[in-house]
Every structure is written in C-alpha cells, then in structure tokens.
PDB file of C-alpha atoms in Angstrom:
ATOM      1  CA  MET A   1      -1.037  27.855  32.760  1.00  0.00           C
ATOM      2  CA  ALA A   2      -1.628  30.345  29.924  1.00  0.00           C
ATOM      3  CA  GLN A   3      -3.746  27.799  28.043  1.00  0.00           C
ATOM      4  CA  LEU A   4      -5.792  27.106  31.164  1.00  0.00           C
ATOM      5  CA  SER A   5      -6.373  30.842  31.653  1.00  0.00           C
ATOM      6  CA  LYS A   6      -7.549  31.199  28.069  1.00  0.00           C
ATOM      7  CA  GLU A   7      -9.987  28.339  28.525  1.00  0.00           C
ATOM      8  CA  ARG A   8     -11.381  29.998  31.645  1.00  0.00           C
ATOM      9  CA  LEU A   9     -11.830  33.221  29.690  1.00  0.00           C
ATOM     10  CA  GLN A  10     -13.743  31.385  26.986  1.00  0.00           C
ATOM     11  CA  ASP A  11     -15.956  29.115  29.096  1.00  0.00           C
ATOM     12  CA  GLY A  12     -18.467  31.960  29.621  1.00  0.00           C
ATOM     13  CA  CYS A  13     -19.297  31.069  33.215  1.00  0.00           C
ATOM     14  CA  ILE A  14     -19.453  34.003  35.651  1.00  0.00           C
ATOM     15  CA  GLU A  15     -21.596  33.565  38.727  1.00  0.00           C
ATOM     16  CA  SER A  16     -20.298  36.141  41.225  1.00  0.00           C
ATOM     17  CA  GLU A  17     -18.464  39.426  41.567  1.00  0.00           C
ATOM     18  CA  SER A  18     -15.232  37.522  42.196  1.00  0.00           C
ATOM     19  CA  GLY A  19     -15.769  35.885  38.808  1.00  0.00           C
ATOM     20  CA  VAL A  20     -16.072  39.329  37.228  1.00  0.00           C
ATOM     21  CA  VAL A  21     -12.826  40.439  38.891  1.00  0.00           C
ATOM     22  CA  ASN A  22     -11.042  37.299  37.695  1.00  0.00           C
ATOM     23  CA  CYS A  23     -12.332  37.753  34.151  1.00  0.00           C
ATOM     24  CA  LEU A  24     -11.162  41.373  33.982  1.00  0.00           C
ATOM     25  CA  ALA A  25      -7.801  40.435  35.514  1.00  0.00           C
ATOM     26  CA  LEU A  26      -7.260  37.801  32.809  1.00  0.00           C
ATOM     27  CA  VAL A  27      -8.117  40.272  30.063  1.00  0.00           C
ATOM     28  CA  GLU A  28      -5.695  42.816  31.507  1.00  0.00           C
ATOM     29  CA  ALA A  29      -2.942  40.216  31.885  1.00  0.00           C
ATOM     30  CA  PHE A  30      -3.271  39.045  28.275  1.00  0.00           C
ATOM     31  CA  GLN A  31      -3.340  42.660  27.063  1.00  0.00           C
ATOM     32  CA  LEU A  32      -0.180  43.555  28.971  1.00  0.00           C
ATOM     33  CA  ALA A  33       1.490  40.430  27.591  1.00  0.00           C
ATOM     34  CA  GLY A  34       0.434  41.355  24.045  1.00  0.00           C
ATOM     35  CA  LYS A  35      -1.619  38.180  23.690  1.00  0.00           C
ATOM     36  CA  LEU A  36      -5.200  39.439  23.924  1.00  0.00           C
ATOM     37  CA  GLU A  37      -6.976  38.083  20.866  1.00  0.00           C
ATOM     38  CA  ASP A  38     -10.329  39.382  19.630  1.00  0.00           C
ATOM     39  CA  SER A  39     -11.962  36.008  20.276  1.00  0.00           C
ATOM     40  CA  TYR A  40     -10.986  36.130  23.949  1.00  0.00           C
ATOM     41  CA  LEU A  41     -12.232  39.701  24.281  1.00  0.00           C
ATOM     42  CA  GLU A  42     -15.543  38.742  22.679  1.00  0.00           C
ATOM     43  CA  SER A  43     -15.888  35.770  25.029  1.00  0.00           C
ATOM     44  CA  ALA A  44     -15.220  37.969  28.036  1.00  0.00           C
ATOM     45  CA  LEU A  45     -17.769  40.537  26.823  1.00  0.00           C
ATOM     46  CA  LYS A  46     -20.404  37.847  26.291  1.00  0.00           C
ATOM     47  CA  SER A  47     -19.844  36.428  29.766  1.00  0.00           C
ATOM     48  CA  LEU A  48     -19.913  39.829  31.461  1.00  0.00           C
ATOM     49  CA  VAL A  49     -23.061  40.948  29.623  1.00  0.00           C
ATOM     50  CA  HIS A  50     -24.825  37.717  30.578  1.00  0.00           C
ATOM     51  CA  HIS A  51     -23.911  38.147  34.228  1.00  0.00           C
ATOM     52  CA  GLY A  52     -24.850  41.822  34.103  1.00  0.00           C
ATOM     53  CA  HIS A  53     -28.309  40.932  32.795  1.00  0.00           C
ATOM     54  CA  SER A  54     -28.820  38.496  35.646  1.00  0.00           C
ATOM     55  CA  MET A  55     -27.782  41.131  38.187  1.00  0.00           C
ATOM     56  CA  ASP A  56     -29.980  43.867  36.700  1.00  0.00           C
ATOM     57  CA  GLY A  57     -33.069  41.703  36.599  1.00  0.00           C
ATOM     58  CA  SER A  58     -36.135  43.540  35.331  1.00  0.00           C
ATOM     59  CA  GLU A  59     -34.876  47.074  36.008  1.00  0.00           C
ATOM     60  CA  GLN A  60     -35.563  49.375  33.079  1.00  0.00           C
ATOM     61  CA  LEU A  61     -33.106  52.035  31.961  1.00  0.00           C
ATOM     62  CA  MET A  62     -34.442  55.553  31.655  1.00  0.00           C
ATOM     63  CA  PRO A  63     -32.842  58.783  30.384  1.00  0.00           C
ATOM     64  CA  PRO A  64     -31.373  60.903  33.202  1.00  0.00           C
ATOM     65  CA  PRO A  65     -33.584  63.722  34.539  1.00  0.00           C
ATOM     66  CA  ALA A  66     -33.070  66.928  32.577  1.00  0.00           C
ATOM     67  CA  GLU A  67     -32.440  68.934  35.759  1.00  0.00           C
ATOM     68  CA  LEU A  68     -29.384  66.779  36.503  1.00  0.00           C
ATOM     69  CA  CYS A  69     -27.828  67.305  33.058  1.00  0.00           C
ATOM     70  CA  ILE A  70     -25.404  69.938  31.841  1.00  0.00           C
ATOM     71  CA  SER A  71     -23.860  70.700  28.474  1.00  0.00           C
ATOM     72  CA  VAL A  72     -20.130  70.796  27.802  1.00  0.00           C
ATOM     73  CA  ALA A  73     -20.527  74.376  26.588  1.00  0.00           C
ATOM     74  CA  ARG A  74     -21.917  75.458  29.958  1.00  0.00           C
ATOM     75  CA  LEU A  75     -19.052  73.765  31.774  1.00  0.00           C
ATOM     76  CA  GLU A  76     -16.660  75.940  29.805  1.00  0.00           C
ATOM     77  CA  THR A  77     -18.249  79.150  31.091  1.00  0.00           C
ATOM     78  CA  ASP A  78     -19.850  78.419  34.475  1.00  0.00           C
ATOM     79  CA  VAL A  79     -18.410  77.355  37.809  1.00  0.00           C
ATOM     80  CA  ILE A  80     -20.194  74.114  38.755  1.00  0.00           C
ATOM     81  CA  SER A  81     -19.816  73.000  42.370  1.00  0.00           C
ATOM     82  CA  GLU A  82     -22.039  69.901  42.333  1.00  0.00           C
ATOM     83  CA  PRO A  83     -21.999  66.668  40.323  1.00  0.00           C
ATOM     84  CA  LEU A  84     -23.990  66.732  37.097  1.00  0.00           C
ATOM     85  CA  ILE A  85     -24.409  64.544  34.013  1.00  0.00           C
ATOM     86  CA  LEU A  86     -22.819  65.525  30.710  1.00  0.00           C
ATOM     87  CA  SER A  87     -25.771  65.292  28.349  1.00  0.00           C
ATOM     88  CA  GLU A  88     -23.770  64.946  25.119  1.00  0.00           C
ATOM     89  CA  ALA A  89     -21.537  62.157  26.444  1.00  0.00           C
ATOM     90  CA  SER A  90     -24.017  59.924  28.270  1.00  0.00           C
ATOM     91  CA  GLN A  91     -25.921  56.808  27.232  1.00  0.00           C
ATOM     92  CA  PRO A  92     -28.724  54.946  29.049  1.00  0.00           C
ATOM     93  CA  GLU A  93     -26.283  52.301  30.344  1.00  0.00           C
ATOM     94  CA  LEU A  94     -23.301  54.598  30.977  1.00  0.00           C
ATOM     95  CA  TYR A  95     -23.276  58.176  32.244  1.00  0.00           C
ATOM     96  CA  ALA A  96     -20.445  60.677  32.034  1.00  0.00           C
ATOM     97  CA  LEU A  97     -20.531  62.630  35.303  1.00  0.00           C
ATOM     98  CA  TRP A  98     -18.934  65.976  35.956  1.00  0.00           C
ATOM     99  CA  LYS A  99     -17.087  65.619  39.275  1.00  0.00           C
ATOM    100  CA  PRO A 100     -16.238  68.953  40.878  1.00  0.00           C
ATOM    101  CA  PRO A 101     -13.212  69.377  43.164  1.00  0.00           C
ATOM    102  CA  ASN A 102     -13.594  68.408  46.834  1.00  0.00           C
ATOM    103  CA  CYS A 103     -16.030  65.681  45.859  1.00  0.00           C
ATOM    104  CA  SER A 104     -14.921  62.245  47.017  1.00  0.00           C
ATOM    105  CA  ALA A 105     -15.271  59.194  44.793  1.00  0.00           C
ATOM    106  CA  ALA A 106     -13.964  56.947  47.578  1.00  0.00           C
ATOM    107  CA  SER A 107     -15.990  53.898  48.537  1.00  0.00           C
ATOM    108  CA  GLU A 108     -15.690  54.512  52.272  1.00  0.00           C
ATOM    109  CA  GLU A 109     -16.850  57.443  54.339  1.00  0.00           C
ATOM    110  CA  ILE A 110     -14.191  60.088  54.978  1.00  0.00           C
ATOM    111  CA  ARG A 111     -14.251  61.306  58.563  1.00  0.00           C
ATOM    112  CA  ASN A 112     -12.070  64.030  60.024  1.00  0.00           C
ATOM    113  CA  PRO A 113     -13.431  65.359  63.348  1.00  0.00           C
ATOM    114  CA  ALA A 114     -11.097  68.375  63.186  1.00  0.00           C
ATOM    115  CA  ALA A 115     -12.608  69.533  59.900  1.00  0.00           C
ATOM    116  CA  ARG A 116     -16.111  68.041  59.933  1.00  0.00           C
ATOM    117  CA  SER A 117     -17.648  71.175  58.413  1.00  0.00           C
ATOM    118  CA  GLU A 118     -15.306  70.845  55.460  1.00  0.00           C
ATOM    119  CA  GLU A 119     -15.826  67.151  54.766  1.00  0.00           C
ATOM    120  CA  PRO A 120     -16.103  66.490  51.029  1.00  0.00           C
ATOM    121  CA  LEU A 121     -19.327  65.602  49.307  1.00  0.00           C
ATOM    122  CA  ALA A 122     -19.357  61.847  48.799  1.00  0.00           C
ATOM    123  CA  LEU A 123     -20.291  61.156  45.200  1.00  0.00           C
ATOM    124  CA  ARG A 124     -22.030  57.943  46.190  1.00  0.00           C
ATOM    125  CA  ASN A 125     -24.398  59.954  48.439  1.00  0.00           C
ATOM    126  CA  TRP A 126     -25.323  62.153  45.483  1.00  0.00           C
ATOM    127  CA  LEU A 127     -25.940  59.083  43.345  1.00  0.00           C
ATOM    128  CA  GLN A 128     -28.080  57.459  46.029  1.00  0.00           C
ATOM    129  CA  GLU A 129     -30.086  60.643  46.470  1.00  0.00           C
ATOM    130  CA  HIS A 130     -30.951  60.967  42.791  1.00  0.00           C
ATOM    131  CA  PHE A 131     -30.784  57.334  41.604  1.00  0.00           C
ATOM    132  CA  GLY A 132     -31.712  55.457  44.752  1.00  0.00           C
ATOM    133  CA  HIS A 133     -34.095  53.251  42.779  1.00  0.00           C
ATOM    134  CA  ARG A 134     -31.115  51.643  41.039  1.00  0.00           C
ATOM    135  CA  ALA A 135     -29.792  48.624  42.918  1.00  0.00           C
ATOM    136  CA  ILE A 136     -26.220  49.295  41.863  1.00  0.00           C
ATOM    137  CA  VAL A 137     -25.938  52.570  43.821  1.00  0.00           C
ATOM    138  CA  HIS A 138     -26.324  50.596  47.067  1.00  0.00           C
ATOM    139  CA  ASP A 139     -23.711  47.965  46.167  1.00  0.00           C
ATOM    140  CA  GLU A 140     -20.345  48.824  47.723  1.00  0.00           C
ATOM    141  CA  SER A 141     -18.729  45.718  46.194  1.00  0.00           C
ATOM    142  CA  VAL A 142     -18.903  47.402  42.760  1.00  0.00           C
ATOM    143  CA  THR A 143     -18.126  50.906  44.092  1.00  0.00           C
ATOM    144  CA  TYR A 144     -21.760  51.955  43.599  1.00  0.00           C
ATOM    145  CA  GLY A 145     -21.431  51.729  39.818  1.00  0.00           C
ATOM    146  CA  MET A 146     -18.446  54.059  39.469  1.00  0.00           C
ATOM    147  CA  VAL A 147     -16.278  52.678  36.667  1.00  0.00           C
ATOM    148  CA  HIS A 148     -13.077  54.338  37.908  1.00  0.00           C
ATOM    149  CA  ARG A 149     -11.974  57.057  40.325  1.00  0.00           C
ATOM    150  CA  LEU A 150     -10.710  60.605  40.362  1.00  0.00           C
ATOM    151  CA  ASP A 151      -8.823  62.085  43.292  1.00  0.00           C
ATOM    152  CA  ARG A 152     -10.870  64.170  45.689  1.00  0.00           C
ATOM    153  CA  PHE A 153      -9.391  67.520  44.613  1.00  0.00           C
ATOM    154  CA  THR A 154      -9.351  66.632  40.906  1.00  0.00           C
ATOM    155  CA  SER A 155     -12.268  67.841  38.804  1.00  0.00           C
ATOM    156  CA  GLY A 156     -13.254  66.174  35.564  1.00  0.00           C
ATOM    157  CA  VAL A 157     -15.283  63.475  33.886  1.00  0.00           C
ATOM    158  CA  LEU A 158     -16.014  60.278  35.796  1.00  0.00           C
ATOM    159  CA  LEU A 159     -17.921  57.368  34.273  1.00  0.00           C
ATOM    160  CA  TRP A 160     -20.830  55.896  36.226  1.00  0.00           C
ATOM    161  CA  ALA A 161     -23.058  53.014  35.181  1.00  0.00           C
ATOM    162  CA  PRO A 162     -26.677  52.881  36.376  1.00  0.00           C
ATOM    163  CA  CYS A 163     -26.724  49.128  35.700  1.00  0.00           C
ATOM    164  CA  TYR A 164     -24.398  46.167  36.126  1.00  0.00           C
ATOM    165  CA  GLN A 165     -24.232  45.422  32.417  1.00  0.00           C
ATOM    166  CA  GLY A 166     -23.003  48.934  31.646  1.00  0.00           C
ATOM    167  CA  LEU A 167     -20.482  48.757  34.488  1.00  0.00           C
ATOM    168  CA  TYR A 168     -18.991  45.455  33.354  1.00  0.00           C
ATOM    169  CA  GLU A 169     -18.807  46.510  29.713  1.00  0.00           C
ATOM    170  CA  ALA A 170     -17.038  49.756  30.638  1.00  0.00           C
ATOM    171  CA  ARG A 171     -14.586  48.069  32.996  1.00  0.00           C
ATOM    172  CA  LEU A 172     -13.771  45.571  30.268  1.00  0.00           C
ATOM    173  CA  GLN A 173     -12.647  48.471  28.052  1.00  0.00           C
ATOM    174  CA  PHE A 174     -10.370  49.680  30.841  1.00  0.00           C
ATOM    175  CA  ALA A 175      -8.948  46.192  31.377  1.00  0.00           C
ATOM    176  CA  ALA A 176      -8.248  45.856  27.646  1.00  0.00           C
ATOM    177  CA  ARG A 177      -6.470  49.238  27.695  1.00  0.00           C
ATOM    178  CA  ARG A 178      -8.869  50.735  25.161  1.00  0.00           C
ATOM    179  CA  VAL A 179      -9.622  53.882  27.152  1.00  0.00           C
ATOM    180  CA  GLN A 180      -7.560  57.030  26.713  1.00  0.00           C
ATOM    181  CA  LYS A 181      -7.555  59.661  29.454  1.00  0.00           C
ATOM    182  CA  GLU A 182      -6.120  63.159  29.317  1.00  0.00           C
ATOM    183  CA  TYR A 183      -5.258  65.364  32.275  1.00  0.00           C
ATOM    184  CA  LEU A 184      -4.802  69.135  32.330  1.00  0.00           C
ATOM    185  CA  CYS A 185      -2.563  70.529  35.063  1.00  0.00           C
ATOM    186  CA  LEU A 186      -2.530  74.244  35.888  1.00  0.00           C
ATOM    187  CA  ALA A 187       0.934  75.295  37.031  1.00  0.00           C
ATOM    188  CA  GLN A 188       2.244  78.580  38.395  1.00  0.00           C
ATOM    189  CA  GLY A 189       5.304  80.052  36.724  1.00  0.00           C
ATOM    190  CA  VAL A 190       6.939  79.366  33.380  1.00  0.00           C
ATOM    191  CA  VAL A 191       7.176  75.759  32.238  1.00  0.00           C
ATOM    192  CA  LYS A 192       9.622  75.187  29.380  1.00  0.00           C
ATOM    193  CA  ASP A 193       8.239  73.269  26.439  1.00  0.00           C
ATOM    194  CA  VAL A 194      11.009  70.661  26.583  1.00  0.00           C
ATOM    195  CA  PRO A 195      11.268  67.241  28.266  1.00  0.00           C
ATOM    196  CA  LEU A 196      12.230  67.602  31.927  1.00  0.00           C
ATOM    197  CA  LEU A 197      13.417  65.049  34.469  1.00  0.00           C
ATOM    198  CA  ILE A 198      12.144  65.726  37.969  1.00  0.00           C
ATOM    199  CA  LYS A 199      14.309  63.852  40.445  1.00  0.00           C
ATOM    200  CA  ALA A 200      13.608  64.488  44.096  1.00  0.00           C
ATOM    201  CA  ARG A 201      12.771  62.711  47.325  1.00  0.00           C
ATOM    202  CA  ILE A 202       9.028  62.536  48.038  1.00  0.00           C
ATOM    203  CA  ALA A 203       7.416  62.324  51.470  1.00  0.00           C
ATOM    204  CA  GLU A 204       3.785  61.972  52.538  1.00  0.00           C
ATOM    205  CA  GLY A 205       1.822  63.951  55.086  1.00  0.00           C
ATOM    206  CA  SER A 206      -1.724  65.010  55.987  1.00  0.00           C
ATOM    207  CA  SER A 207      -3.346  68.327  55.143  1.00  0.00           C
ATOM    208  CA  GLU A 208      -5.659  70.276  57.449  1.00  0.00           C
ATOM    209  CA  LEU A 209      -8.588  68.518  55.798  1.00  0.00           C
ATOM    210  CA  GLY A 210      -7.146  65.108  56.594  1.00  0.00           C
ATOM    211  CA  ALA A 211      -6.188  64.284  53.027  1.00  0.00           C
ATOM    212  CA  THR A 212      -2.886  62.578  52.252  1.00  0.00           C
ATOM    213  CA  ARG A 213      -0.474  64.793  50.338  1.00  0.00           C
ATOM    214  CA  SER A 214       2.883  64.114  48.692  1.00  0.00           C
ATOM    215  CA  TYR A 215       5.599  66.764  48.810  1.00  0.00           C
ATOM    216  CA  ILE A 216       9.310  67.150  48.093  1.00  0.00           C
ATOM    217  CA  SER A 217      11.423  66.624  51.181  1.00  0.00           C
ATOM    218  CA  PRO A 218      15.087  65.744  51.866  1.00  0.00           C
ATOM    219  CA  ILE A 219      13.882  63.007  54.247  1.00  0.00           C
ATOM    220  CA  GLY A 220      11.490  61.516  51.696  1.00  0.00           C
ATOM    221  CA  ARG A 221      11.919  58.409  49.572  1.00  0.00           C
ATOM    222  CA  HIS A 222      13.259  58.288  46.044  1.00  0.00           C
ATOM    223  CA  ALA A 223      10.413  58.389  43.487  1.00  0.00           C
TER     224      ALA A 223
END
C-alpha cells in the first residue's frame, strides 16, 4: 500500500480538486510517518503547479493596490479594524493578510438573527469586493483562496493566494509541516514562568453573538 501511494505521488497526474486533496493528504501522511523524501515532495510540487497553471488560465498577477496595503510598523502603533495586506510579507502569488478580530474566515455565511447587527465581517466578502476579478475568490471548494484559517475573534496574519498555483504551493508547505506559527495570548493576572498542567472538565456553549465557546465546567468532558 505504501509503495502504491508513493507511485501515485510521483505519477504527476492531478485533474481535479479531489486530486489536489489526495496529493496533499499523501504528503502529510508520509511526513507524519517520517518517510517524506525530497523526490516525493518535488513530484507533488510539480504536479500541483501544473494543475494550478491549468486552473489559472491566462490570468495575470498584479501587485496589490497600494491603498489596501499596510506596513508592519503601522500595525504596531495603530488599531486596524479592517483586513489589509502586509506589504513587506506579500508576493504576487501569495498575500499575507492582516485579519482583525471579529472577522470571519469561515467558508459559510454566519447568521444569527438575534445579533444581526453584530454579525462579523466575512473575509471572503472583503476579498470578493477588492479582488472580484480573480476566479479563485468565487470558488468555495478552495475556501476562496485562503490557505488556512484563524478563529473569528483571533487577530493575526492569514495567508491568501490570488491564484490557484500560489494556493497549492502554500498548502503543500503546510502538508509537509514546513510552516511555523506563533500565537500570542494576553492573559489577566500573574502567570508563573514554569510548566503548568491544566486539568479540568471542558464544556461548550454559545455566546450572545452565536459563536461556540469552550469553558471550564464540572459537567463538561475531560480534555
């Protein structure tokens, strides 16, 4: 079975989105098993790039509009409440977006009649408004070009590809576990700088905005 999977990874034939998913799943499986060789990764990259080219067609990549860009230095001083593009960290085929809190990266529309006025900005709507000429922002099957997700109330950098080739190349790096992410959590109170074991029952519930929240509860499940 492993040999057959390796042959599929090397045959270079991807003709649909399901083929892309299968290719990335094989790469991830071999990586987790410690058997991902450079030759297999190169074969997967070649296949994904070829399929990405066929999906992009004749669309030309252009630099993002200057009015949609922001510098890292400005992010450190200003409060930014709308998505913007990090100018220093973006390339024509892959953009680094600043996602503010209460901005949803979910594929589906979030509806909560009780809090309609407080519904989050859907990131895909922002992308379609400013990059509607790109076919990928109308393709739900590839999450509108978003390489990964961030929770609605989490702010930070989110990668978005304006083309299929950029999307597939970026997702390949995630599948091969070659992407490192760091999170910063702001906590209230004093946190000791020593390893801690948090052992408590966790339950789920809905907030006033309709979002699912986890909280410590004696009737919750063991983590």
